Coordinates of C-alpha atoms in Angstrom, one line a residue:
Chain A
X1 CA -25.6 -30.4 26.3
X2 CA -28.8 -29.3 25.2
X3 CA -29.1 -27.1 22.1
X4 CA -30.2 -24.1 24.2
X5 CA -27.2 -24.1 26.5
X6 CA -25.0 -24.3 23.2
X7 CA -26.7 -21.1 21.9
X8 CA -26.0 -19.6 25.3
X9 CA -22.5 -20.7 25.6
X10 CA -22.0 -18.9 21.9
X11 CA -23.5 -15.6 22.8
X12 CA -21.5 -15.5 26.0
X13 CA -18.4 -16.6 24.4
X14 CA -19.2 -14.1 21.5
X15 CA -19.6 -11.0 24.3
X16 CA -16.4 -12.0 26.0
X17 CA -14.4 -11.6 23.2
X18 CA -16.0 -8.7 21.9
X19 CA -15.1 -7.3 25.1
X20 CA -11.1 -7.6 24.7
X21 CA -11.7 -4.9 21.5
X22 CA -10.7 -7.5 18.8
X23 CA -12.0 -6.4 15.2
X24 CA -15.8 -7.3 15.1
X25 CA -15.8 -9.8 12.2
X26 CA -12.9 -11.6 13.4
X27 CA -14.9 -12.3 16.8
X28 CA -18.1 -13.1 15.2
X29 CA -16.2 -15.1 12.6
X30 CA -14.3 -17.2 15.2
X31 CA -17.1 -18.3 17.2
X32 CA -19.0 -19.3 14.6
X33 CA -16.4 -21.4 13.0
X34 CA -15.2 -22.7 16.1
X35 CA -18.9 -23.8 17.4
X36 CA -19.7 -25.5 13.7
X37 CA -16.5 -27.4 13.5
X38 CA -17.2 -28.5 17.1
X39 CA -20.7 -29.5 16.2
X40 CA -20.7 -30.5 13.1
X41 CA -16.9 -32.0 12.3
X42 CA -15.5 -31.6 9.0
X43 CA -18.7 -31.1 7.4
X44 CA -18.6 -27.9 9.5
X45 CA -15.4 -26.4 8.3
X46 CA -17.0 -25.4 4.8
X47 CA -19.4 -23.1 6.5
X48 CA -17.8 -20.1 7.1
X49 CA -16.9 -20.1 3.2
X50 CA -20.4 -21.2 1.9
X51 CA -21.6 -18.0 3.8
X52 CA -19.2 -15.6 1.5
X53 CA -21.1 -17.7 -1.4
X54 CA -24.8 -16.8 0.3
X55 CA -23.1 -13.3 0.4
X56 CA -22.0 -13.0 -3.2
X57 CA -25.8 -13.9 -4.3
X58 CA -27.3 -11.1 -2.1
X59 CA -28.1 -8.7 -5.3
X60 CA -29.5 -5.7 -3.2
X61 CA -25.8 -5.3 -1.2
X62 CA -24.7 -3.6 -4.2
X63 CA -26.3 -0.7 -3.3
X64 CA -24.2 -0.4 0.1
X65 CA -20.7 0.9 -1.3
X66 CA -22.9 3.0 -3.8
X67 CA -24.6 4.8 -1.6
X68 CA -21.8 4.9 0.8
X69 CA -20.0 6.3 -2.1
X70 CA -22.7 8.7 -2.9
X71 CA -22.9 10.2 0.7
X72 CA -19.2 10.7 0.3
X73 CA -19.3 12.9 -2.6
X74 CA -22.5 14.4 -1.4
X75 CA -20.7 15.8 2.1
X76 CA -17.8 17.0 0.0
X77 CA -19.9 18.8 -2.8
X78 CA -20.9 21.7 -0.9
X79 CA -24.8 20.6 -1.3
X80 CA -25.7 20.7 2.1
X81 CA -24.0 23.7 3.3
X82 CA -25.8 25.7 0.3
X83 CA -28.8 24.5 1.6
X84 CA -28.3 25.1 5.0
X85 CA -27.7 29.1 4.5
X86 CA -31.1 28.9 2.9
X87 CA -32.9 27.3 5.9
X88 CA -30.7 29.9 7.7
X89 CA -31.8 33.0 6.2
X90 CA -35.8 31.6 5.8
X91 CA -35.9 30.3 9.2
X92 CA -33.5 32.4 11.1
X93 CA -36.0 35.0 12.8
X94 CA -37.6 32.3 14.6
X95 CA -36.6 31.2 17.9
X96 CA -35.0 28.1 17.8
X97 CA -35.1 28.6 14.0
X98 CA -31.5 27.4 13.2
X99 CA -32.2 24.1 15.1
X100 CA -35.3 23.9 12.8
X101 CA -33.3 24.4 9.8
X102 CA -30.8 21.7 11.1
X103 CA -33.6 19.2 11.5
X104 CA -35.3 20.5 7.8
X105 CA -31.4 20.0 6.8
X106 CA -31.3 16.4 8.1
X107 CA -33.9 15.1 6.2
X108 CA -33.1 16.7 3.1
X109 CA -30.2 14.9 3.9
X110 CA -31.9 11.5 4.9
X111 CA -33.6 11.8 1.2
X112 CA -30.4 11.5 -0.6
X113 CA -28.4 9.4 1.3
X114 CA -28.6 5.8 3.6
X115 CA -27.1 6.2 6.7
X116 CA -27.8 8.1 9.8
X117 CA -23.5 8.8 10.1
X118 CA -23.3 11.1 7.2
X119 CA -26.2 13.1 8.5
X120 CA -24.2 13.5 11.8
X121 CA -20.7 14.1 9.9
X122 CA -22.6 16.8 7.9
X123 CA -24.7 18.4 11.0
X124 CA -21.5 18.4 12.9
X125 CA -19.6 20.3 10.4
X126 CA -22.1 22.7 9.0
X127 CA -24.9 23.4 11.6
X128 CA -23.1 23.0 14.5
X129 CA -20.4 25.6 14.4
X130 CA -22.9 28.6 12.9
X131 CA -25.5 27.4 15.9
X132 CA -22.3 27.7 18.4
X133 CA -21.6 31.0 17.0
X134 CA -24.9 32.3 17.4
X135 CA -25.1 31.6 21.3
X136 CA -27.3 28.3 21.0
X137 CA -27.1 26.7 24.1
X138 CA -24.5 23.9 23.8
X139 CA -27.5 20.8 24.8
X140 CA -29.7 21.9 22.4
X141 CA -27.2 22.1 19.3
X142 CA -25.9 18.4 20.4
X143 CA -29.4 16.8 20.3
X144 CA -30.4 18.4 17.6
X145 CA -27.8 17.3 15.3
X146 CA -27.9 13.7 16.8
X147 CA -32.2 13.6 16.9
X148 CA -31.8 14.9 13.4
X149 CA -29.1 12.2 11.7
X150 CA -31.2 9.3 13.0
X151 CA -33.9 10.0 10.2
X152 CA -31.4 9.4 8.0
X153 CA -32.1 5.3 7.9
X154 CA -35.8 6.2 7.9
X155 CA -36.4 8.2 5.0
X156 CA -35.7 6.5 1.6
X157 CA -33.1 5.3 0.6
X158 CA -32.0 3.8 3.6
X159 CA -29.5 1.0 3.5
X160 CA -30.5 -0.6 7.4
X161 CA -34.2 -1.2 6.1
X162 CA -32.1 -2.8 2.3
X163 CA -30.3 -5.0 4.9
X164 CA -33.7 -5.8 7.0
X165 CA -35.4 -6.4 3.5
X166 CA -32.9 -9.3 2.8
X167 CA -32.9 -10.8 6.4
X168 CA -36.9 -10.7 6.5
X169 CA -37.2 -11.1 3.1
X170 CA -39.4 -8.4 2.4
X171 CA -39.7 -6.0 -0.5
X172 CA -37.4 -3.3 -0.6
X173 CA -39.8 -0.7 -2.2
X174 CA -42.5 -1.4 0.7
X175 CA -40.0 -1.0 3.2
X176 CA -38.8 2.2 2.4
X177 CA -42.5 3.5 1.7
X178 CA -43.1 2.3 5.2
X179 CA -40.5 4.5 6.5
X180 CA -41.5 7.9 4.9
X181 CA -44.6 9.0 7.2
X182 CA -42.7 8.2 10.5
X183 CA -39.6 9.8 9.4
X184 CA -41.9 13.0 8.6
X185 CA -43.6 12.2 12.2
X186 CA -40.4 12.1 14.2
X187 CA -39.3 15.3 12.3
X188 CA -42.2 17.2 13.0
X189 CA -42.1 16.0 16.7
X190 CA -38.9 17.4 17.0
X191 CA -39.6 20.5 15.2
X192 CA -42.5 20.7 18.0
X193 CA -40.4 20.1 20.6
X194 CA -37.8 23.2 19.7
X195 CA -40.3 25.5 19.2
X196 CA -41.8 24.9 22.2
X197 CA -38.9 24.8 24.4
X198 CA -37.5 28.0 22.7
X199 CA -40.4 29.8 23.4
X200 CA -40.2 28.7 27.0
X201 CA -36.6 29.2 27.3
X202 CA -35.3 31.7 24.3
X203 CA -31.8 31.6 25.9
X204 CA -32.1 27.8 24.1
X205 CA -31.8 29.4 20.9
X206 CA -32.0 33.0 19.7
X207 CA -33.1 34.4 17.3
X208 CA -31.5 36.0 14.3
X209 CA -30.9 39.7 14.4
X210 CA -32.5 41.6 11.1
X211 CA -29.1 42.5 9.9
X212 CA -28.3 39.3 9.3
X213 CA -31.7 38.2 7.9
X214 CA -32.5 41.2 5.9
X215 CA -31.2 40.1 2.4
X216 CA -32.3 41.8 -1.3
X217 CA -35.3 39.8 -2.8
X218 CA -32.9 38.4 -5.7
X219 CA -30.5 37.2 -3.1
X220 CA -33.1 35.4 -1.4
X221 CA -34.4 33.9 -4.7
X222 CA -30.7 32.9 -5.3
X223 CA -30.3 30.6 -2.2
X224 CA -33.9 29.0 -3.1
X225 CA -31.5 27.9 -5.9
X226 CA -30.0 25.6 -3.8
X227 CA -33.0 23.3 -3.4
X228 CA -33.1 22.6 -7.2
X229 CA -30.1 20.3 -7.0
X230 CA -31.2 18.2 -4.2
X231 CA -34.5 17.5 -5.7
X232 CA -32.2 16.4 -8.6
X233 CA -30.8 13.9 -6.9
X234 CA -33.7 12.6 -4.9
X235 CA -35.4 12.0 -8.1
X236 CA -32.7 10.0 -9.6
X237 CA -32.4 7.9 -6.7
X238 CA -36.0 7.3 -5.0
X239 CA -38.4 8.6 -7.8
X240 CA -37.1 6.3 -10.7
X241 CA -37.0 3.4 -8.3
X242 CA -40.6 4.1 -7.0
X243 CA -41.9 4.6 -10.8
X244 CA -40.2 1.0 -11.8
X245 CA -37.7 2.6 -14.4
X246 CA -34.7 1.1 -12.5
X247 CA -34.2 -1.0 -10.1
X248 CA -32.9 -1.3 -6.5
X249 CA -29.4 -1.9 -7.1
X250 CA -29.7 0.3 -10.5
X251 CA -31.0 3.4 -8.5
X252 CA -28.2 3.2 -6.5
X253 CA -25.8 3.6 -9.2
X254 CA -27.7 6.4 -10.9
X255 CA -27.8 8.1 -7.2
X256 CA -23.7 8.1 -7.4
X257 CA -23.3 8.9 -10.8
X258 CA -26.0 12.1 -9.8
X259 CA -23.9 12.7 -7.0
X260 CA -20.8 13.0 -9.2
X261 CA -22.5 15.2 -11.6
X262 CA -23.6 17.7 -8.8
X263 CA -20.2 17.9 -7.3
X264 CA -18.9 18.5 -10.8
X265 CA -21.4 21.2 -11.4
X266 CA -20.2 22.7 -8.3
X267 CA -16.5 22.3 -9.3
X268 CA -15.6 20.2 -6.0
X269 CA -15.1 17.0 -8.0
X270 CA -11.4 17.3 -7.3
X271 CA -8.9 14.5 -7.6
X272 CA -8.2 14.8 -3.7
X273 CA -11.9 14.4 -2.9
X274 CA -12.3 11.6 -5.2
X275 CA -9.6 9.7 -3.6
X276 CA -10.5 10.0 -0.1
X277 CA -14.3 9.1 -1.0
X278 CA -12.7 6.5 -2.9
X279 CA -10.5 4.9 0.1
X280 CA -13.6 6.1 2.8
X281 CA -16.1 3.6 0.4
X282 CA -13.3 0.9 0.5
X283 CA -12.7 0.6 4.3
X284 CA -16.7 1.0 5.1
X285 CA -17.8 -1.2 2.6
X286 CA -14.8 -4.1 3.8
X287 CA -15.7 -3.4 7.1
X288 CA -19.4 -4.2 6.6
X289 CA -19.1 -6.8 4.0
X290 CA -16.6 -9.3 6.0
X291 CA -19.2 -8.2 9.4
X292 CA -22.1 -9.1 7.3
X293 CA -19.9 -12.5 6.1
X294 CA -18.9 -13.6 9.7
X295 CA -22.4 -12.9 11.1
X296 CA -24.1 -15.0 8.6
X297 CA -21.9 -18.2 9.4
X298 CA -22.7 -17.4 13.0
X299 CA -26.4 -17.3 11.9
X300 CA -26.3 -20.7 9.9
X301 CA -24.9 -22.3 13.4
X302 CA -28.1 -20.5 15.5
X303 CA -30.1 -22.0 12.6
X304 CA -28.9 -25.1 12.7
X305 CA -29.6 -25.2 16.7
X306 CA -32.6 -24.2 16.1
X307 CA -32.3 -21.2 18.1
X308 CA -35.8 -19.5 17.1
X309 CA -37.9 -22.4 18.4
X310 CA -35.8 -21.9 21.9
X311 CA -36.5 -18.1 22.1
X312 CA -39.9 -18.6 20.8
X313 CA -40.6 -21.3 23.7
X314 CA -38.9 -18.9 26.3
X315 CA -41.0 -15.8 25.4
X316 CA -44.2 -17.8 25.1
X317 CA -44.3 -20.8 27.2
X318 CA -41.7 -20.3 29.9
X319 CA -42.5 -16.6 30.6
X320 CA -45.9 -16.6 29.2
X321 CA -45.9 -13.3 27.3
X322 CA -48.9 -12.2 24.9
X323 CA -47.5 -11.7 21.6
X324 CA -47.4 -7.8 22.4
X325 CA -45.4 -8.6 25.4
X326 CA -42.9 -10.4 23.0
X327 CA -42.5 -7.5 20.7
X328 CA -42.1 -5.0 23.6
X329 CA -39.6 -7.7 25.2
X330 CA -37.7 -7.3 22.1
X331 CA -37.7 -3.6 21.7
X332 CA -36.2 -3.8 25.3
X333 CA -33.6 -6.2 24.4
X334 CA -32.5 -4.1 21.3
X335 CA -32.0 -1.2 23.6
X336 CA -29.8 -3.1 26.1
X337 CA -28.0 -4.3 23.3
X338 CA -27.8 -1.0 21.5
X339 CA -26.0 0.1 24.2
X340 CA -22.7 -2.5 23.1
X341 CA -23.8 -3.2 19.2
X342 CA -23.8 -1.3 16.2
X343 CA -26.7 -1.3 14.0
X344 CA -25.4 -3.8 11.2
X345 CA -24.3 -6.3 14.3
X346 CA -27.7 -5.9 15.9
X347 CA -29.3 -6.6 12.4
X348 CA -27.1 -9.5 11.2
X349 CA -26.9 -11.3 14.8
X350 CA -30.2 -10.5 16.7
X351 CA -32.7 -9.9 13.7
X352 CA -32.7 -13.4 12.2
X353 CA -33.9 -14.7 15.6
X354 CA -36.5 -12.0 15.8
X355 CA -38.1 -11.9 12.5
X356 CA -39.4 -14.9 12.1
X357 CA -40.7 -15.0 15.5
X358 CA -42.6 -11.6 14.6
X359 CA -44.1 -13.3 11.2
X360 CA -45.4 -16.4 13.3
X361 CA -47.1 -14.2 15.7
X362 CA -49.0 -12.5 13.2
X363 CA -47.2 -9.2 13.2
X364 CA -46.8 -7.0 9.9
X365 CA -43.2 -7.4 9.1
X366 CA -43.0 -4.3 7.1
X367 CA -44.4 -2.2 10.0
X368 CA -42.0 -4.3 12.1
X369 CA -39.0 -2.8 10.3
X370 CA -40.1 0.8 10.9
X371 CA -40.1 -0.3 14.6
X372 CA -37.0 -2.1 14.4
X373 CA -34.9 1.5 12.7
X374 CA -36.6 3.5 15.3
X375 CA -35.3 1.2 18.4
X376 CA -32.1 1.0 17.0
X377 CA -31.7 5.0 16.9
X378 CA -32.8 5.4 20.5
X379 CA -30.4 2.7 21.3
X380 CA -27.6 4.1 19.9
X381 CA -28.9 7.3 21.6
X382 CA -28.8 6.1 25.0
X383 CA -26.0 6.1 27.6
X384 CA -23.8 5.4 29.1
X385 CA -22.5 3.3 25.4
X386 CA -24.5 4.3 22.9
X387 CA -22.5 4.6 19.6
X388 CA -23.7 7.8 18.2
X389 CA -22.8 9.6 21.4
X390 CA -18.9 8.5 21.0
X391 CA -19.5 9.6 17.8
X392 CA -20.8 12.9 18.2
X393 CA -18.1 13.1 21.1
X394 CA -15.4 12.5 18.1
X395 CA -17.0 15.2 15.6
X396 CA -18.0 18.1 17.7
X397 CA -15.9 20.6 19.2
X398 CA -14.0 20.3 22.6
X399 CA -16.2 22.8 24.3
X400 CA -18.9 19.9 24.3
X401 CA -18.2 17.9 27.3
X402 CA -19.9 13.9 26.8
X403 CA -21.6 15.1 29.8
X404 CA -23.4 17.7 27.8
X405 CA -24.2 15.3 25.0
X406 CA -25.4 12.7 27.7
X407 CA -27.6 15.3 29.0
X408 CA -28.3 16.9 25.7
X409 CA -30.4 13.5 24.2
X410 CA -32.6 13.2 27.0
X411 CA -35.4 15.1 25.8
X412 CA -35.1 13.7 22.1
X413 CA -35.3 10.3 23.3
X414 CA -38.6 10.8 25.0
X415 CA -39.7 12.5 22.1
X416 CA -38.5 9.3 19.9
X417 CA -40.1 7.0 22.2
X418 CA -43.2 8.8 21.9
X419 CA -43.2 8.5 18.5
X420 CA -42.4 4.9 18.6
X421 CA -45.5 4.9 21.1
X422 CA -47.6 6.2 18.4
X423 CA -46.4 3.9 15.6
X424 CA -47.1 0.7 17.3
X425 CA -50.4 2.0 18.4
X426 CA -51.1 3.2 15.0
X427 CA -49.7 1.0 12.8
X428 CA -51.5 3.0 9.6
X429 CA -49.0 5.7 9.9
X430 CA -46.3 2.9 8.4
X431 CA -48.6 0.8 6.3
X432 CA -50.5 3.5 4.8
X433 CA -48.0 4.4 1.7
X434 CA -47.3 0.8 1.1
X435 CA -51.0 -0.4 1.1
X436 CA -51.9 2.7 -1.2
X437 CA -48.8 2.1 -3.7
X438 CA -49.3 -1.5 -4.0
X439 CA -52.9 -2.1 -3.4
X440 CA -53.6 -2.5 -7.1
Chain B
X1 CA 12.7 -7.4 15.4
X2 CA 14.4 -9.9 13.5
X3 CA 15.2 -8.3 9.5
X4 CA 13.1 -11.4 7.5
X5 CA 10.2 -10.2 9.4
X6 CA 10.4 -6.3 8.9
X7 CA 10.8 -7.2 5.1
X8 CA 7.9 -9.3 5.5
X9 CA 5.6 -6.8 6.8
X10 CA 6.8 -4.0 4.5
X11 CA 6.4 -6.4 1.5
X12 CA 2.6 -7.3 2.8
X13 CA 1.7 -3.7 3.6
X14 CA 3.1 -2.7 0.1
X15 CA 1.2 -5.8 -1.8
X16 CA -2.2 -5.1 -0.1
X17 CA -1.6 -1.3 -0.7
X18 CA -1.5 -2.3 -4.4
X19 CA -4.4 -4.6 -4.7
X20 CA -6.6 -2.5 -2.6
X21 CA -6.2 1.0 -4.5
X22 CA -6.8 -1.7 -8.0
X23 CA -10.2 -3.0 -5.9
X24 CA -11.0 0.6 -4.9
X25 CA -11.7 1.3 -8.7
X26 CA -14.1 -1.4 -8.9
X27 CA -16.4 0.7 -8.1
X28 CA -16.8 2.4 -11.2
X29 CA -16.9 -1.5 -13.0
X30 CA -19.9 -1.9 -11.0
X31 CA -21.4 1.7 -11.5
X32 CA -20.8 1.5 -15.4
X33 CA -22.1 -2.2 -15.8
X34 CA -25.7 -0.9 -13.8
X35 CA -25.7 2.2 -15.6
X36 CA -25.6 0.7 -19.1
X37 CA -28.1 -1.8 -18.4
X38 CA -30.8 0.9 -17.1
X39 CA -30.1 2.7 -20.1
X40 CA -30.1 0.1 -22.8
X41 CA -33.1 -1.4 -20.9
X42 CA -34.9 2.1 -20.8
X43 CA -34.0 3.8 -24.1
X44 CA -33.4 0.9 -26.4
X45 CA -35.7 -1.8 -24.9
X46 CA -32.6 -4.4 -25.0
X47 CA -31.8 -6.3 -21.7
X48 CA -28.7 -8.3 -21.2
X49 CA -28.7 -11.5 -19.3
X50 CA -25.3 -11.0 -17.9
X51 CA -25.4 -7.5 -16.3
X52 CA -26.8 -8.7 -12.8
X53 CA -24.3 -11.7 -12.2
X54 CA -21.3 -9.7 -13.6
X55 CA -22.0 -6.8 -11.4
X56 CA -22.4 -9.3 -8.2
X57 CA -19.1 -10.8 -9.4
X58 CA -17.3 -7.6 -9.4
X59 CA -18.9 -6.4 -6.1
X60 CA -17.4 -9.8 -4.6
X61 CA -13.8 -8.9 -5.9
X62 CA -14.5 -5.4 -4.7
X63 CA -14.7 -6.4 -1.0
X64 CA -12.7 -9.3 -1.1
X65 CA -9.6 -8.1 -2.6
X66 CA -10.0 -4.8 -1.0
X67 CA -10.3 -6.5 2.5
X68 CA -6.5 -6.9 3.4
X69 CA -6.1 -2.9 2.7
X70 CA -9.4 -2.2 4.5
X71 CA -7.5 -4.0 7.5
X72 CA -4.1 -2.2 6.8
X73 CA -6.3 1.2 7.0
X74 CA -7.9 -0.4 10.5
X75 CA -11.4 0.4 8.5
X76 CA -12.5 -2.4 11.0
X77 CA -14.4 -1.5 13.8
X78 CA -13.9 -2.9 17.5
X79 CA -16.4 -2.9 20.6
X80 CA -14.5 0.2 22.3
X81 CA -16.1 0.2 25.7
X82 CA -12.9 -0.9 27.3
X83 CA -10.4 -1.0 24.8
X84 CA -10.8 2.9 24.0
X85 CA -9.6 3.7 27.5
X86 CA -6.5 1.7 27.2
X87 CA -2.9 2.7 26.8
X88 CA -1.7 1.6 23.1
X89 CA 0.7 -0.9 24.6
X90 CA -2.1 -2.3 26.6
X91 CA -3.9 -2.1 23.4
X92 CA -1.1 -4.1 21.0
X93 CA -0.4 -6.5 24.3
X94 CA -3.8 -7.9 24.1
X95 CA -4.5 -7.6 20.1
X96 CA -1.3 -9.9 19.8
X97 CA -3.2 -12.4 21.5
X98 CA -6.6 -12.2 20.5
X99 CA -5.8 -11.9 17.0
X100 CA -5.2 -15.4 16.6
X101 CA -9.3 -15.3 17.0
X102 CA -8.9 -13.7 13.6
X103 CA -6.7 -15.9 12.5
X104 CA -8.4 -18.8 13.1
X105 CA -11.7 -17.7 11.3
X106 CA -9.7 -16.6 8.3
X107 CA -7.7 -19.9 8.4
X108 CA -11.4 -21.8 8.6
X109 CA -12.7 -20.0 5.7
X110 CA -9.4 -20.0 3.4
X111 CA -10.0 -24.3 3.8
X112 CA -13.6 -23.7 2.8
X113 CA -12.9 -21.8 -0.1
X114 CA -9.9 -23.7 -1.1
X115 CA -12.3 -27.1 -1.5
X116 CA -14.9 -25.1 -3.0
X117 CA -13.1 -23.6 -5.7
X118 CA -11.2 -26.8 -6.7
X119 CA -14.4 -28.4 -6.7
X120 CA -15.9 -25.8 -9.1
X121 CA -12.7 -26.2 -11.0
X122 CA -12.7 -30.0 -11.0
X123 CA -16.3 -30.4 -12.5
X124 CA -16.8 -27.1 -14.2
X125 CA -19.9 -25.9 -11.8
X126 CA -21.7 -23.3 -13.6
X127 CA -24.2 -21.0 -11.9
X128 CA -27.8 -22.4 -12.4
X129 CA -29.1 -19.5 -14.1
X130 CA -29.8 -18.0 -18.0
X131 CA -26.6 -16.9 -18.7
X132 CA -24.7 -19.5 -16.4
X133 CA -21.0 -18.2 -15.9
X134 CA -18.4 -20.3 -14.5
X135 CA -17.9 -20.0 -10.8
X136 CA -14.5 -21.0 -10.4
X137 CA -13.0 -17.8 -11.8
X138 CA -15.0 -15.9 -9.3
X139 CA -14.4 -18.3 -6.4
X140 CA -10.6 -18.1 -6.7
X141 CA -10.7 -14.2 -6.8
X142 CA -12.2 -15.0 -3.2
X143 CA -9.6 -17.5 -2.3
X144 CA -7.0 -14.7 -3.2
X145 CA -8.8 -12.1 -1.3
X146 CA -9.0 -14.5 2.1
X147 CA -5.0 -15.1 1.3
X148 CA -4.5 -11.6 1.0
X149 CA -6.5 -10.9 4.5
X150 CA -4.9 -13.9 6.1
X151 CA -1.1 -12.0 5.2
X152 CA -2.1 -8.8 6.3
X153 CA -3.7 -10.2 9.7
X154 CA 0.0 -12.0 10.0
X155 CA 1.8 -8.7 9.6
X156 CA -0.6 -6.9 11.6
X157 CA 0.3 -9.7 14.4
X158 CA 3.9 -8.6 14.3
X159 CA 3.2 -5.0 14.3
X160 CA 1.3 -5.6 17.6
X161 CA 3.9 -7.6 18.9
X162 CA 6.8 -5.1 18.3
X163 CA 4.3 -2.4 19.5
X164 CA 3.7 -4.2 22.7
X165 CA 7.8 -4.1 23.1
X166 CA 8.0 -0.4 22.7
X167 CA 9.1 -0.9 19.0
X168 CA 7.6 0.0 15.7
X169 CA 7.5 -1.6 12.6
X170 CA 5.1 0.1 10.6

């Protein structure tokens, strides 16, 4: 059997196993262990544990539990709801103002946090009930929260970009900087869409009645104070890291400590909050780490088979694609796979195949990291099996049906695809900041 | 279900809960090490050579020892396109069969872990770094984590088996 056939068999048996609903890490690990035993006999038996040793030596992975812990503490700390109250009063008068406020809130959350799930949880617990109460259209609400939460992995700190950096062997600081403008660009495009849509159809997002927004001046001033704490947290993570005071891993520890301080100041650092944050952090971290461990041995078998070259020859020789054709094929395949897999899974299984090819074709791997994250976000939002769609359904109240959610994301997917196209056409949007910062 | 099996499931659940609650706290040790290092380097200009590896080793202990507990807490994702639509009983029926794939992986992982740890013990293997810590202790911790995961997976199998027959073990 040729190597290409073996690689294809591995992939197919993985998909079959996954469909049975067995735990992800078990399915991936089984295919990896079984195929390395079949291919290399006794020597292959050591491979799964070797992957565990590789994992042990991946220093940037330490950011994972720390950022997750930070996210849980932040969402319990009440910082987000204070911020939202501020945006609520200042943006309420505009049609669609609360939706705009939600986008701005998401940008702020993204700058304090590395996962898109956190934004979704905060958005659906804080912003969603408010908008529902004010008679916003259900489709607008669910779309805004999903689109907004996708900014979480673009704006630093971003866990997905840390993982990407490890796989592509690119410096995380450059990747983080590269995510800033594209993230803000998408946020601005979402905002423009909301303004235009609500101007045309005021029913989508009615403006707040004046009695709700006419607060006395010093009340308003007090609300502005809600912005101080987030600034302190953003500075402690991204600021100190970019100034070179802390390294990447240390900055995540500083961030976790800052989040705990902020929660303590607000009097929210109770035993119960702490306990549930610790449990959830352990659960999510273990899930990630065991998947990455299994996927590393899967990747090692693929490497041994020379799968990268097989894909290269398939794309370039058999299908006669140009470099840009290959790039677009890859993005399309992510969108198809994103209907079934989550971002970590795609990153650890598929990206190791694609990234070397991207570098060989002469594309900038930092820029590709940004394209990759946007594409993944689009992929989770595409029906029928987007990961975000189900998460949204699980978090939203009963009156928002899955059909509402499906319908709600269409305009936002169009906006995001346009943004993706812009960044592909003008790579400077992503590369300007890292080039500027690392020019000297 | 047989008595010894019930006893086994209860024992493993409790064991992994205790170990998991301990592992949970290791995140503070990680934070402590990293914060101390950044403070001591920035303000006192005295970096240490041992911080990076000790933080890394703590991290490994965190997710390896916490593995069994995370399985108990059902923290591991599945691809639930079909799975989420099945009845609880159907889920259990499929799981009690497919869990053997996971057990196989954990078995191979354990085999490699034991062989690697005993190599490190026998030849006193050290890391190739300035601090050069011995590798055997962390490898033994990792092996213990794999064993805990394996024990929990077997307990999960028994639970699924019982659930498929309409009984409840947990």
